[in-house]
Amino acid sequence: MSRAERLLALLELLRRHRRPVSGPALARELGISIRTLYRDLDSLRAQGAAIDGAPGLGYVLQPGFVLPPLMLTSDEIDALCLGLDWVHDRADPGLAASAANLRAKIEAVLPPEKARTMMSSTSLAGPPAHPLPDAVDLGAVRAAIRDHHVIEIVYRGETGQSTNRRIWPFMIGYFDSVRLIGAWCELRGGIRHFRTDRIGPVHFTRERYPARRQELMRQWRVEDGLTGD
């Protein structure tokens, strides 16, 4: 294991523990000496990682530390490229442009050998299908999700009948042929999904919905997916 890989493993190990973990326990799990552990902890701190603790007390990583691109492994770069390619080819124009910008930013800060790995990734996303066109601005939907804002829509169901809805959006699902907004529907009193090609006039309110987005996501997972409308 290279030193960079060892530092990455130590960082990920600290992230898994929310409470202080002892130095000997960290060293045993990583298969290194306690002296090497202390040097690695000092190296991570020098790179900006807020690691609290001392010998005999244990160590804990405070949130907020961003892993330097230098620490990315070749497999992680392949995973990143695959994900960015998928988003670029299949997401809405706003996210597709962001994926391209992100790739350029990452390539610009990677060391030369890692940048070459990124430019010649071994993983490739297959050709996308062409999803039905969105009838709503998904960038605005993402903003509503982040701000917990109610959206008022006219929705056309499978039978062609349209209904007025007030929804609490919490996610967007991207599929090969269609995109879906996952939301709590006030009319139906439950979680539903709404195809973006069937949404008619839409009004983005400034009204915050009362539920926590994380709770809606938890409920969705418990129900094993979204119920159709």
Short mmCIF file of C-alpha atoms in Angstrom, two decimals, residues 100-201:
data_model
loop_
_atom_site.label_atom_id
_atom_site.label_comp_id
_atom_site.label_asym_id
_atom_site.label_seq_id
_atom_site.Cartn_x
_atom_site.Cartn_y
_atom_site.Cartn_z
CA ALA A 100 -18.73 18.86 -18.03
CA ASN A 101 -17.57 21.81 -15.92
CA LEU A 102 -16.81 19.56 -12.97
CA ARG A 103 -14.75 17.21 -15.11
CA ALA A 104 -12.68 20.11 -16.43
CA LYS A 105 -12.11 21.47 -12.91
CA ILE A 106 -10.99 18.09 -11.60
CA GLU A 107 -8.63 17.49 -14.53
CA ALA A 108 -7.10 20.94 -13.94
CA VAL A 109 -6.12 20.22 -10.33
CA LEU A 110 -5.07 16.57 -10.64
CA PRO A 111 -1.37 15.73 -10.81
CA PRO A 112 -0.30 15.04 -14.42
CA GLU A 113 -0.27 11.25 -14.09
CA LYS A 114 -3.74 11.23 -12.52
CA ALA A 115 -5.06 13.63 -15.18
CA ARG A 116 -3.85 11.23 -17.86
CA THR A 117 -5.70 8.43 -16.08
CA MET A 118 -8.87 10.51 -16.13
CA MET A 119 -8.52 11.33 -19.82
CA SER A 120 -8.06 7.64 -20.69
CA SER A 121 -10.55 6.09 -18.28
CA THR A 122 -11.17 2.36 -18.65
CA SER A 123 -14.91 2.76 -18.00
CA LEU A 124 -17.47 4.05 -20.48
CA ALA A 125 -21.18 4.73 -20.17
CA GLY A 126 -23.21 3.18 -22.98
CA PRO A 127 -25.21 5.26 -25.47
CA PRO A 128 -28.27 6.80 -23.85
CA ALA A 129 -31.87 6.44 -24.89
CA HIS A 130 -33.68 9.67 -25.62
CA PRO A 131 -36.02 10.53 -22.74
CA LEU A 132 -39.27 12.33 -23.34
CA PRO A 133 -38.82 16.11 -23.16
CA ASP A 134 -39.25 17.77 -19.78
CA ALA A 135 -42.19 20.14 -19.44
CA VAL A 136 -40.73 21.73 -16.31
CA ASP A 137 -37.43 23.43 -15.49
CA LEU A 138 -35.55 20.78 -13.50
CA GLY A 139 -33.04 23.34 -12.31
CA ALA A 140 -35.89 25.18 -10.60
CA VAL A 141 -37.16 21.87 -9.21
CA ARG A 142 -33.75 21.13 -7.70
CA ALA A 143 -33.77 24.57 -6.06
CA ALA A 144 -37.24 23.87 -4.65
CA ILE A 145 -36.00 20.55 -3.26
CA ARG A 146 -33.01 22.18 -1.58
CA ASP A 147 -35.21 24.95 -0.10
CA HIS A 148 -38.12 22.62 0.86
CA HIS A 149 -40.57 24.68 -1.20
CA VAL A 150 -44.05 23.62 -2.30
CA ILE A 151 -44.64 23.38 -6.05
CA GLU A 152 -48.10 23.83 -7.58
CA ILE A 153 -48.58 21.90 -10.81
CA VAL A 154 -51.19 20.74 -13.28
CA TYR A 155 -50.55 17.04 -13.86
CA ARG A 156 -51.82 14.88 -16.70
CA GLY A 157 -52.32 11.26 -15.64
CA GLU A 158 -52.16 8.10 -17.73
CA THR A 159 -55.80 8.50 -18.77
CA GLY A 160 -55.16 12.02 -20.03
CA GLN A 161 -57.15 13.67 -17.24
CA SER A 162 -55.47 16.70 -15.66
CA THR A 163 -55.60 17.58 -11.96
CA ASN A 164 -54.25 20.44 -9.88
CA ARG A 165 -51.64 19.35 -7.36
CA ARG A 166 -49.61 20.82 -4.55
CA ILE A 167 -46.51 18.72 -4.07
CA TRP A 168 -43.54 18.60 -1.69
CA PRO A 169 -40.62 17.56 -3.93
CA PHE A 170 -37.73 15.65 -2.39
CA MET A 171 -35.94 13.93 -5.30
CA ILE A 172 -35.58 13.65 -9.08
CA GLY A 173 -35.19 10.22 -10.68
CA TYR A 174 -33.37 9.91 -14.00
CA PHE A 175 -34.24 6.92 -16.19
CA ASP A 176 -33.41 6.12 -19.81
CA SER A 177 -36.82 7.04 -21.21
CA VAL A 178 -38.36 9.33 -18.59
CA ARG A 179 -37.59 11.53 -15.60
CA LEU A 180 -39.62 11.51 -12.41
CA ILE A 181 -40.14 13.95 -9.54
CA GLY A 182 -40.61 12.18 -6.22
CA ALA A 183 -42.88 14.19 -3.94
CA TRP A 184 -45.51 14.12 -1.24
CA CYS A 185 -48.83 14.90 -2.91
CA GLU A 186 -51.32 16.84 -0.80
CA LEU A 187 -54.22 15.68 -2.98
CA ARG A 188 -53.42 11.98 -2.61
CA GLY A 189 -52.09 12.25 0.94
CA GLY A 190 -48.99 10.20 0.18
CA ILE A 191 -45.77 9.89 -1.75
CA ARG A 192 -46.22 9.84 -5.51
CA HIS A 193 -44.06 10.24 -8.60
CA PHE A 194 -44.72 12.69 -11.41
CA ARG A 195 -43.37 12.27 -14.92
CA THR A 196 -41.73 15.50 -16.02
CA ASP A 197 -43.21 15.22 -19.53
CA ARG A 198 -46.76 15.24 -18.10
CA ILE A 199 -46.49 18.36 -15.96
CA GLY A 200 -48.45 21.28 -17.34
CA PRO A 201 -48.40 24.82 -15.97
#
